Coordinates of C-alpha atoms in Angstrom, one line a residue:
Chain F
X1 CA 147.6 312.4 119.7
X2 CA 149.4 309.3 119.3
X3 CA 151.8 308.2 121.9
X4 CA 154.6 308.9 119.7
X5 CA 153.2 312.8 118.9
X6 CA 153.1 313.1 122.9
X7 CA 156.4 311.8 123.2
X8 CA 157.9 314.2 120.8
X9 CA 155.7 317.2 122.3
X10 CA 157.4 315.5 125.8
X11 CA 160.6 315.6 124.7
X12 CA 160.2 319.0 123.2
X13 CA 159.3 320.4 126.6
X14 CA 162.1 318.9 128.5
X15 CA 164.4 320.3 125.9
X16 CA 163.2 323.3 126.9
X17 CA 163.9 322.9 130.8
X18 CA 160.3 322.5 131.1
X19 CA 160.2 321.1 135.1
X20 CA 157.0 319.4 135.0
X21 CA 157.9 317.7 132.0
X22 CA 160.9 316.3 133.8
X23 CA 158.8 315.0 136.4
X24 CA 156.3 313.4 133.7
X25 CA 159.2 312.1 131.9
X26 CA 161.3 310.2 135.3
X27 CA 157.6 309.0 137.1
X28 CA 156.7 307.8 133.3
X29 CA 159.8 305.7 133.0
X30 CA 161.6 305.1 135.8
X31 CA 159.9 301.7 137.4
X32 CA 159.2 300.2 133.4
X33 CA 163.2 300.7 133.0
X34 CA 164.3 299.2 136.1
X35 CA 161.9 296.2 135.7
X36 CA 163.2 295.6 132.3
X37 CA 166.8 295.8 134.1
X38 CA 166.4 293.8 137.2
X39 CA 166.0 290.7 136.0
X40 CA 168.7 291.1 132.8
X41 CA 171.7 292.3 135.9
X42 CA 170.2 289.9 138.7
X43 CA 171.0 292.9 141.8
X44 CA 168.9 295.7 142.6
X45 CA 171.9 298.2 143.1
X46 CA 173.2 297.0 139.3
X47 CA 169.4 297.6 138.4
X48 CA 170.0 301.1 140.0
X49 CA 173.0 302.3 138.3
X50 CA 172.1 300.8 134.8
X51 CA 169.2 302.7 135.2
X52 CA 170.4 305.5 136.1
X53 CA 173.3 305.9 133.3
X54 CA 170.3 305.1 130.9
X55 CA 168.5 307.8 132.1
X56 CA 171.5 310.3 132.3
X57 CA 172.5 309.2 128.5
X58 CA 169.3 309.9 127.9
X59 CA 168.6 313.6 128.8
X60 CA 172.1 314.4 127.7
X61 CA 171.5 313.1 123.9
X62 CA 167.6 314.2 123.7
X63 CA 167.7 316.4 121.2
X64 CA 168.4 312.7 118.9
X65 CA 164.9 311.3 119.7
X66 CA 163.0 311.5 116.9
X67 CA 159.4 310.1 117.6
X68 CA 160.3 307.0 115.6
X69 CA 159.6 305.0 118.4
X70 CA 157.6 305.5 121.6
X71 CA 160.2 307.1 124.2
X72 CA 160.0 304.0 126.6
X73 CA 161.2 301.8 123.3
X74 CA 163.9 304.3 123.0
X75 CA 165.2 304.3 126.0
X76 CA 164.9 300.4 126.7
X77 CA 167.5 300.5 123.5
X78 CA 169.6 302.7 125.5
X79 CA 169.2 300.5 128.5
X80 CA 170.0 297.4 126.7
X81 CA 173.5 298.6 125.6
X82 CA 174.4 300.2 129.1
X83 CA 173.6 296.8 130.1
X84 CA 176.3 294.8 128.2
X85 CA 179.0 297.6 129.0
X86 CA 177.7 297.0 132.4
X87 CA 179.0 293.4 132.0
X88 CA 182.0 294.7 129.6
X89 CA 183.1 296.8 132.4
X90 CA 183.1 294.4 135.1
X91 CA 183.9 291.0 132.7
X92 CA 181.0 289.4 134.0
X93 CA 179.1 286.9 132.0
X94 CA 175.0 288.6 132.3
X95 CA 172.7 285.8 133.7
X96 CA 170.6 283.7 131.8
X97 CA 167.0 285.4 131.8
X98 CA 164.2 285.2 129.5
X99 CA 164.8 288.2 127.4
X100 CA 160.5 287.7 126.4
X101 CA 160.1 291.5 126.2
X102 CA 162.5 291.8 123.3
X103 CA 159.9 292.2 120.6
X104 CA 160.7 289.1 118.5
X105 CA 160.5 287.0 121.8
X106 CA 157.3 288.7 122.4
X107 CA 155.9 287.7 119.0
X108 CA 157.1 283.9 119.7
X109 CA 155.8 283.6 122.9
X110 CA 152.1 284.5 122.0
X111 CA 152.0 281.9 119.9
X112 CA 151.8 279.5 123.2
X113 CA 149.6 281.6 124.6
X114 CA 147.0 278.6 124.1
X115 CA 149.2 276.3 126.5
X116 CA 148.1 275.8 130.0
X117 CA 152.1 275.1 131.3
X118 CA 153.1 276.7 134.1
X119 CA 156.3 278.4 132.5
X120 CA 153.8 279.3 130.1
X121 CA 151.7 280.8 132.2
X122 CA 154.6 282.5 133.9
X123 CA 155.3 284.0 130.6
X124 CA 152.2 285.3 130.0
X125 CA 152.1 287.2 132.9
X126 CA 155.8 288.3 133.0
X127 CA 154.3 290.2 129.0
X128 CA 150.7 291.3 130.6
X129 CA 153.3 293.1 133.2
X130 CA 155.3 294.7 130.1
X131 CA 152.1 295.9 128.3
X132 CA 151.1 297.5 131.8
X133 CA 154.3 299.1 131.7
X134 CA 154.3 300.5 128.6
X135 CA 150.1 302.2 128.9
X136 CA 150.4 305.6 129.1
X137 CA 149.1 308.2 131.3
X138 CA 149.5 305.6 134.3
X139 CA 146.8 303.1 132.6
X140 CA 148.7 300.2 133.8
X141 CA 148.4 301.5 137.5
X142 CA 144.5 302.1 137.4
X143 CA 144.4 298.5 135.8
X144 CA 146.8 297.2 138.6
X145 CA 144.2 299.2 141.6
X146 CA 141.2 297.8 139.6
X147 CA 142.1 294.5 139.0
X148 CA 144.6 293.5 141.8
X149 CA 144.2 295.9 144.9
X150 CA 139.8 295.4 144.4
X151 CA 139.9 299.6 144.6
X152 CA 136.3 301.2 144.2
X153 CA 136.2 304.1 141.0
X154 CA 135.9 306.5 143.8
X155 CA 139.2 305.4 145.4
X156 CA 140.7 305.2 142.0
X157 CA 139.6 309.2 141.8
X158 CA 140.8 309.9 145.2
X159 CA 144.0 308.3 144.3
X160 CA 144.4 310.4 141.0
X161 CA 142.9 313.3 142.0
X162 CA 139.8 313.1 139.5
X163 CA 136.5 313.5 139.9
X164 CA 134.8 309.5 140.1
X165 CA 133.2 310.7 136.0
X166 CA 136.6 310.9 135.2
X167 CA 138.1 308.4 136.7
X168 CA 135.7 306.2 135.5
X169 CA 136.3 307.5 131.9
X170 CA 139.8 306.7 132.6
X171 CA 139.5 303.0 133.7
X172 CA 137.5 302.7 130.3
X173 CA 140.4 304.4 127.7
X174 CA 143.0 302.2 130.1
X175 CA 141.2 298.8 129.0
X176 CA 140.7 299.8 126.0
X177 CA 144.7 300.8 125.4
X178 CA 145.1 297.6 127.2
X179 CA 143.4 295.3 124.7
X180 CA 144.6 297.5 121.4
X181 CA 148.4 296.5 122.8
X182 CA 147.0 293.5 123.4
X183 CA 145.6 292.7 119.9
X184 CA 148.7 294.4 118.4
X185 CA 150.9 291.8 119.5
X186 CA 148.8 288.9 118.5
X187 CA 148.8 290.6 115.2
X188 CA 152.0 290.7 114.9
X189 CA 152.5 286.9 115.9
Chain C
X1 CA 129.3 286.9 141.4
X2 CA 132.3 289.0 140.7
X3 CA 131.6 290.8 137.7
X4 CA 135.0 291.1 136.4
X5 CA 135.0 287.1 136.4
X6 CA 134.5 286.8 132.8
X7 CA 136.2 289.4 132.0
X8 CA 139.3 288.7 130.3
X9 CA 141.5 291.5 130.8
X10 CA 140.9 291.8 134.5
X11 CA 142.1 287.9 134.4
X12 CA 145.3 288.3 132.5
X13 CA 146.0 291.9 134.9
X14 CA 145.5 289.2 137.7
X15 CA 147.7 286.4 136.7
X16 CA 150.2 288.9 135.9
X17 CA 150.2 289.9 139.7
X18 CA 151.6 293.6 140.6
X19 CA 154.7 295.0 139.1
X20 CA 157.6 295.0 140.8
X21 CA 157.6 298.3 143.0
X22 CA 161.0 300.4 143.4
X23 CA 161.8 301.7 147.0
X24 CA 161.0 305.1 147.9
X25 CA 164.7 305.8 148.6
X26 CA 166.1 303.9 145.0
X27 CA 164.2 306.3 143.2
X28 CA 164.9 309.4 144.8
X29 CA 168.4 308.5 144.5
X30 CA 168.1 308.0 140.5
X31 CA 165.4 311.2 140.2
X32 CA 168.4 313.6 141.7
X33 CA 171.3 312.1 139.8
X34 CA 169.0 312.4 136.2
X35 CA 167.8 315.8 137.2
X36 CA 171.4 317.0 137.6
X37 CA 172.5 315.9 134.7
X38 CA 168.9 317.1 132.8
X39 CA 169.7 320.6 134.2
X40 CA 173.1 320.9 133.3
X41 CA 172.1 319.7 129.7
X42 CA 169.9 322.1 129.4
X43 CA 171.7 324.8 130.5
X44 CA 174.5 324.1 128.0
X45 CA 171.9 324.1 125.5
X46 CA 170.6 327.5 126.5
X47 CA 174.1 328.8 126.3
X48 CA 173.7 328.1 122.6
X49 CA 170.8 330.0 122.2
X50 CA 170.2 333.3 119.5
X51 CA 170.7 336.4 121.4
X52 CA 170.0 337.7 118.1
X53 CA 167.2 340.2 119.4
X54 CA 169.5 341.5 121.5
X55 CA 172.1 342.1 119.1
X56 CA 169.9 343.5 116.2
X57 CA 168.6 346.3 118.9
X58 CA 172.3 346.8 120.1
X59 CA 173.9 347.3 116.7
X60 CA 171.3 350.3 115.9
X61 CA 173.8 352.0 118.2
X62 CA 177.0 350.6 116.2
X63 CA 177.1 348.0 119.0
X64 CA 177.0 344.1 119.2
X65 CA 175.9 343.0 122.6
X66 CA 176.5 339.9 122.7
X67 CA 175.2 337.5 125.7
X68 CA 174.9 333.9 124.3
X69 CA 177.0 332.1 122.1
X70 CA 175.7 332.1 118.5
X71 CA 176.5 332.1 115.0
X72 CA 175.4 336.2 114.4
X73 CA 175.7 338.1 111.1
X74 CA 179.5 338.9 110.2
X75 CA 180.0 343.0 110.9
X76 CA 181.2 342.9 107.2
X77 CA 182.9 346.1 106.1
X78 CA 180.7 348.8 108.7
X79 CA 180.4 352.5 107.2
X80 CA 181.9 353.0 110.9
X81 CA 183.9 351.2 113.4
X82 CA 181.5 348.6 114.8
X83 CA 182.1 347.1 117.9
X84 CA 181.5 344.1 120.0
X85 CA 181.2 343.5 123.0
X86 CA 180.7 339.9 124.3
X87 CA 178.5 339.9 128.0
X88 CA 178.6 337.3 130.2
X89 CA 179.4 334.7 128.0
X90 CA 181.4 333.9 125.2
X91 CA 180.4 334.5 121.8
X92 CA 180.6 333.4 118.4
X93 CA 180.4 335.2 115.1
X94 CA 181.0 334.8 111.5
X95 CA 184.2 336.8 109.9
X96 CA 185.9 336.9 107.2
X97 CA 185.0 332.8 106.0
X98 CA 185.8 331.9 109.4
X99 CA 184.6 332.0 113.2
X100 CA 185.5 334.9 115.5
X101 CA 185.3 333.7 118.7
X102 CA 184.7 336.5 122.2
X103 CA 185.3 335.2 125.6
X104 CA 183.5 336.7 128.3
X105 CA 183.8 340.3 128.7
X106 CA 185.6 341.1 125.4
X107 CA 185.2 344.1 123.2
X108 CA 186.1 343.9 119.5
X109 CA 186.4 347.4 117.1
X110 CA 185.8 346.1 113.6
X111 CA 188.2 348.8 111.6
X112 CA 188.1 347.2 108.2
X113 CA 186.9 343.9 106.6
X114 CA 189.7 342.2 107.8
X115 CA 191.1 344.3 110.8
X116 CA 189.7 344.8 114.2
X117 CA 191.2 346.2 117.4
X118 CA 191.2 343.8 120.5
X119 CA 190.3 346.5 123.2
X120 CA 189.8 343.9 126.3
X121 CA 189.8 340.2 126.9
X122 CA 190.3 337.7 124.4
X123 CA 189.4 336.1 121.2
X124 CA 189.9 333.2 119.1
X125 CA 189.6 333.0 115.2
X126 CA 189.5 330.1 112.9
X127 CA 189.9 330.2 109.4
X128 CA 190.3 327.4 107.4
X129 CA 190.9 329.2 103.9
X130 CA 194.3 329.9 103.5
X131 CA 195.6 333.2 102.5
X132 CA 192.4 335.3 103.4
X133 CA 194.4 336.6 106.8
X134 CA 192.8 338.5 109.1
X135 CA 194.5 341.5 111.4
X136 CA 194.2 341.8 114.9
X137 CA 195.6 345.2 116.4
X138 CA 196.7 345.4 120.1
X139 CA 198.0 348.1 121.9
X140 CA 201.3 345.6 122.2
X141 CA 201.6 345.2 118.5
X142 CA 199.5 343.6 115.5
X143 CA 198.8 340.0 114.9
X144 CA 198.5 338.7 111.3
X145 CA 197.1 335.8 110.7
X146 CA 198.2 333.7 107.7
X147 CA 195.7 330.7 107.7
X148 CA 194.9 329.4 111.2
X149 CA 193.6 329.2 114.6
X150 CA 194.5 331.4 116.9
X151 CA 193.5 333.3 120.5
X152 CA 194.6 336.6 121.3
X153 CA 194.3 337.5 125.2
X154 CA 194.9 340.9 126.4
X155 CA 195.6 342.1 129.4
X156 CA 196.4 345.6 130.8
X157 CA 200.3 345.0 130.6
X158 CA 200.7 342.1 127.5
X159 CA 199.2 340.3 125.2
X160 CA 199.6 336.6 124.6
X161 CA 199.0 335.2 121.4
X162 CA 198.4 331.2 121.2
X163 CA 198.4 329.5 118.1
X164 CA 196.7 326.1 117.8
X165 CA 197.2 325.7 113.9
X166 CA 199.1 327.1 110.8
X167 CA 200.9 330.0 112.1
X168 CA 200.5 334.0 112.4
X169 CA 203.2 336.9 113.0
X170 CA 203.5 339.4 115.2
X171 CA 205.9 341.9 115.3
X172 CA 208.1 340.0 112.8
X173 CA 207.6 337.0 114.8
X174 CA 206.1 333.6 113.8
X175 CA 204.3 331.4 115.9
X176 CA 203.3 327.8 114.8
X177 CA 201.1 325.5 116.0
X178 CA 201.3 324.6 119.6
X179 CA 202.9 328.2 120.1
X180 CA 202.7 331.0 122.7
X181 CA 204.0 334.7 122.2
X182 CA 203.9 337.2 124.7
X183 CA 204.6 340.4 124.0
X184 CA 205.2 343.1 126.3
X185 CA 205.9 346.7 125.8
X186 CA 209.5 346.0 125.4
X187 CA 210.3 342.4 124.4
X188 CA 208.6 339.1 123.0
X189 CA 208.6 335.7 124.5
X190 CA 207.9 332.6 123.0
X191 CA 207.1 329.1 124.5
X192 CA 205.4 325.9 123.7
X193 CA 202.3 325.0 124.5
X194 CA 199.2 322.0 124.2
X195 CA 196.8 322.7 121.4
X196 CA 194.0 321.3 123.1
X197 CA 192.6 320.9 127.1
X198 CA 191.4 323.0 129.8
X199 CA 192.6 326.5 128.5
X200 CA 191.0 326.3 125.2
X201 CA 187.6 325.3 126.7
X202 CA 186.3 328.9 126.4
X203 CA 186.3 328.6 122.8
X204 CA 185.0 325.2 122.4
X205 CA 182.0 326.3 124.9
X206 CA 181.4 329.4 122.0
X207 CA 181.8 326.9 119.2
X208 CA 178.9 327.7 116.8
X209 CA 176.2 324.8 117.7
X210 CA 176.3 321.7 115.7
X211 CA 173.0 319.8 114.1
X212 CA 173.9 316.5 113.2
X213 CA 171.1 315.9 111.0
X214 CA 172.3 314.6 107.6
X215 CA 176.1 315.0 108.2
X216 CA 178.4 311.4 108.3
X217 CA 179.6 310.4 111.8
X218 CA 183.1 310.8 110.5
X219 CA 182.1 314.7 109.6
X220 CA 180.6 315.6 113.2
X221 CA 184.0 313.7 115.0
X222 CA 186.1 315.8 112.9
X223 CA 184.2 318.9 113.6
X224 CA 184.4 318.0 117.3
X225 CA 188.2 316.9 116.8
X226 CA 189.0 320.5 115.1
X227 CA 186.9 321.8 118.0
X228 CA 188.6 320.6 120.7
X229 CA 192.0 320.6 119.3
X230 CA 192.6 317.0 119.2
X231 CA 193.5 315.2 116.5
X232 CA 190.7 311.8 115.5
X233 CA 191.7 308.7 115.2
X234 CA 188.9 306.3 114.0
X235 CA 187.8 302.7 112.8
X236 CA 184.1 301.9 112.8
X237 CA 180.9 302.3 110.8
X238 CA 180.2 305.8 109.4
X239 CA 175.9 306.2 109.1
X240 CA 174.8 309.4 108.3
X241 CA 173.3 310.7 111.3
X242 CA 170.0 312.3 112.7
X243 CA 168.7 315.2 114.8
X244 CA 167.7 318.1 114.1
X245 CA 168.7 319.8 117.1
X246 CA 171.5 322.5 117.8
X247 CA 174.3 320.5 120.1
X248 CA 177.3 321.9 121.9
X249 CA 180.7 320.3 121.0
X250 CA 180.5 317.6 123.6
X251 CA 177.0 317.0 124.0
X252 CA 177.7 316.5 119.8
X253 CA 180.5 313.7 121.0
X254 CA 178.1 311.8 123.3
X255 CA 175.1 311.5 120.8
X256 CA 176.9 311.2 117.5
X257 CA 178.8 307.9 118.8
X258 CA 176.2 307.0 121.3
X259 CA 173.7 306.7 117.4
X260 CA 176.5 305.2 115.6
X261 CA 177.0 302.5 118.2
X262 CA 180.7 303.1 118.9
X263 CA 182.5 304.5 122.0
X264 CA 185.2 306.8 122.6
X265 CA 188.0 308.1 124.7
X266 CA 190.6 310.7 125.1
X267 CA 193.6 309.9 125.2
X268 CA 196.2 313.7 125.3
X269 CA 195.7 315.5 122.1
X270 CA 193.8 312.0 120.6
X271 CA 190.1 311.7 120.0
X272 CA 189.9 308.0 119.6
X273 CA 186.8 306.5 118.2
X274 CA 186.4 302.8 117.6
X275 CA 182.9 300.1 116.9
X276 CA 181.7 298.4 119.7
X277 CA 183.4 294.8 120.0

């Protein structure tokens, strides 16, 4: 099933009042949407609220998602625009911020991914963080416990409930998701 | 040696560094307000649901039993008085090239094709087709309707008839638009009244559900205008809009101008609807 055919089937089962599904669908993406806020509004509690209307919007006009996009795309759209009326509202000017997870910006800043800059460096990392958001079935954390944290494939199983076979089956479908986003955007550079 | 030295994705998920994490607290906060507002979305959209099952079974008996609001079958001309009877909440139902409306608690006798006998609570009927009136008896007198929108509400000592377009008569009285009759056993009153706010909601909440898949944005907002009893004001784009999902009126509003990029407001009996700047 592709991610968009699981979003759909997702969306399909919150429509329906489906209560797991709404748990799936806030844990999913909650933390992506307020990372993608934070540093466009520059204030936790305006990364809060944004966030919040976005998701609010969201469940409210549902039945308009059409599996076009992955879900998280959609509502990062959403987001964007509560953003600016965020600004509208309050005639604030938005801070400068390095908008690189806009998709065009991603493309463009792949293509320095050969420099050894510092700022380049930072933006590498700042889009390895927004393809770890944007794994499903919390790929990006198992990466994040892997990779970061040092965690054994037994803690990782602990941690998810799994037996260490799956877990460790897991880990493997996660890098591999990792390097298909991965390769995806260099092809699209 | 560390094995994941070499390899490169652990090094990129490294220099990336951890994610920032939200506080506990933050997104509790946020999980209650969206699960609010997911529940209450849902249940309007339940309240638009077919009770069709329920009404097929029901009008074996000569009876419509009618719990949700829905679009059912008009009662056409029945071979006997058909009657029904809205449950717990209001209903909708095809008549006569318009929508007959039931708040909660009505009953309806269907005598004819285009008479029926309000026998408790209220209903609204819109008919946009001029000259194809409908009759509504009441113990307080009859109201003919000559090409409008109307409710009828009875209770056990009047009936008050509010018109919120073209006009209908009732015991050789016309009402217009924006005009209340009540009529009592011995005289009838008349007043003005607003075509639109918190006393009409009952019959925007048993609109027939709208899909807005395929129809212009300037169709749906005058749908929802006509619904609501406000009158649209508009500049903007006008796409043709998707979703294939049934919508109440004013989940409609939100996601046909949320799609079309534009924002609106409410302003009295105006539906204002302009492009973002």
């Amino acid at each position: 099933m592709t991610m968009e055919h699981a979003d759909r089937f997702l969306v399909a089962r919150l429509l329906r009042g489906d209560e797991e599904a709404f748990t799936e669908f806030f844990d999913r993406n909650f933390a992506p949407l307020y990372r993608f806020a934070l540093p466009r509004v520059a204030d936790e509690d305006a990364a809060e609220e944004v966030v919040q209307t976005t998701l609010c919007r969201a469940v409210r006009k549902l039945a308009t998602y059409r599996g076009e996009a992955a879900l998280l795309t959609w509502l990062t759209t959403i987001c964007r625009r509560e953003i600016a009326t965020y600004f509208e509202q309050r005639r604030k000017v938005p801070p400068m911020v390095d908008l690189s997870d806009d998709l065009p910006e991603i493309r463009a800043a792949l293509e320095s991914l050969g420099a050894e800059s510092a700022l380049e460096r930072r933006e590498v990392a700042r889009l390895v963080q927004v393809v770890l958001d944007r794994l499903p079935n919390r790929y990006g954390d198992a990466l994040e416990w892997k990779y970061i944290d040092g965690w054994t494939v037994a803690e990782i199983a602990e941690r998810l409930s799994l037996a260490p076979k799956a877990a460790e089956s897991l880990l493997t479908r996660a890098r591999a998701a990792f390097r298909d986003a991965w390769v995806a955007m260099e092809v699209d550079a | 040696m560390n094995p994941n030295e070499n390899d490169p994705i652990a090094t990129l998920v490294r220099l990336a560094g951890r994610r920032a994490q939200v506080s506990g607290e933050r997104t509790a906060r946020v999980r209650a307000a969206v699960a609010g507002e997911w529940k209450a979305a849902v249940r309007r959209r339940r309240w638009t649901r077919v009770a069709a099952a329920a009404a097929i079974a029901a009008s074996v008996a000569g009876v419509l039993w009618l719990r949700r609001p829905e679009t059912v079958a008009p009662p056409s001309v029945p071979a006997a008085p058909l009657v029904a009877v809205a449950g717990e909440a209001p209903v909708s139902m095809a008549w006569n090239g318009g929508t007959l409306r039931l708040d909660r608690g009505t009953t309806v006798r269907f005598d004819a094709a285009r008479v029926a006998t309000l026998q408790h609570g209220a209903i609204y009927y819109a008919n946009d087709a001029r000259g194809t009136g409908v009759t509504i008896h009441t113990p307080f007198g009859d109201v003919r309707d000559v090409g409008t929108r109307f409710e009828v509400r009875l209770s056990a000592d009047a009936v008050r008839v509010r018109v919120r377009d073209g006009a209908v008569v009732m015991r050789d009285q016309t009402a217009r638009a924006g005009t209340e009759l009540v009529a009592t056993g011995t005289s009838v009153t008349s007043r003005s009244i607003a075509t639109s706010g918190e006393e009409w909601a009952w019959i925007e909440n048993a609109a027939p559900p709208i899909v807005l898949e395929g129809k212009s944005l300037d169709e749906v907002l005058r749908l929802i205008a006509v619904e609501k009893g406000l009158t649209l004001e508009r500049s903007g784009p006008d796409p043709t809009l998707r979703g294939d999902v049934p919508l109440s009126v004013s989940e409609a509003l939100d996601a046909a101008t949320a799609a079309a990029g534009v924002t609106y407001r409410i302003e009295g009996d105006r539906l204002i609807v302009r492009g973002r700047p």
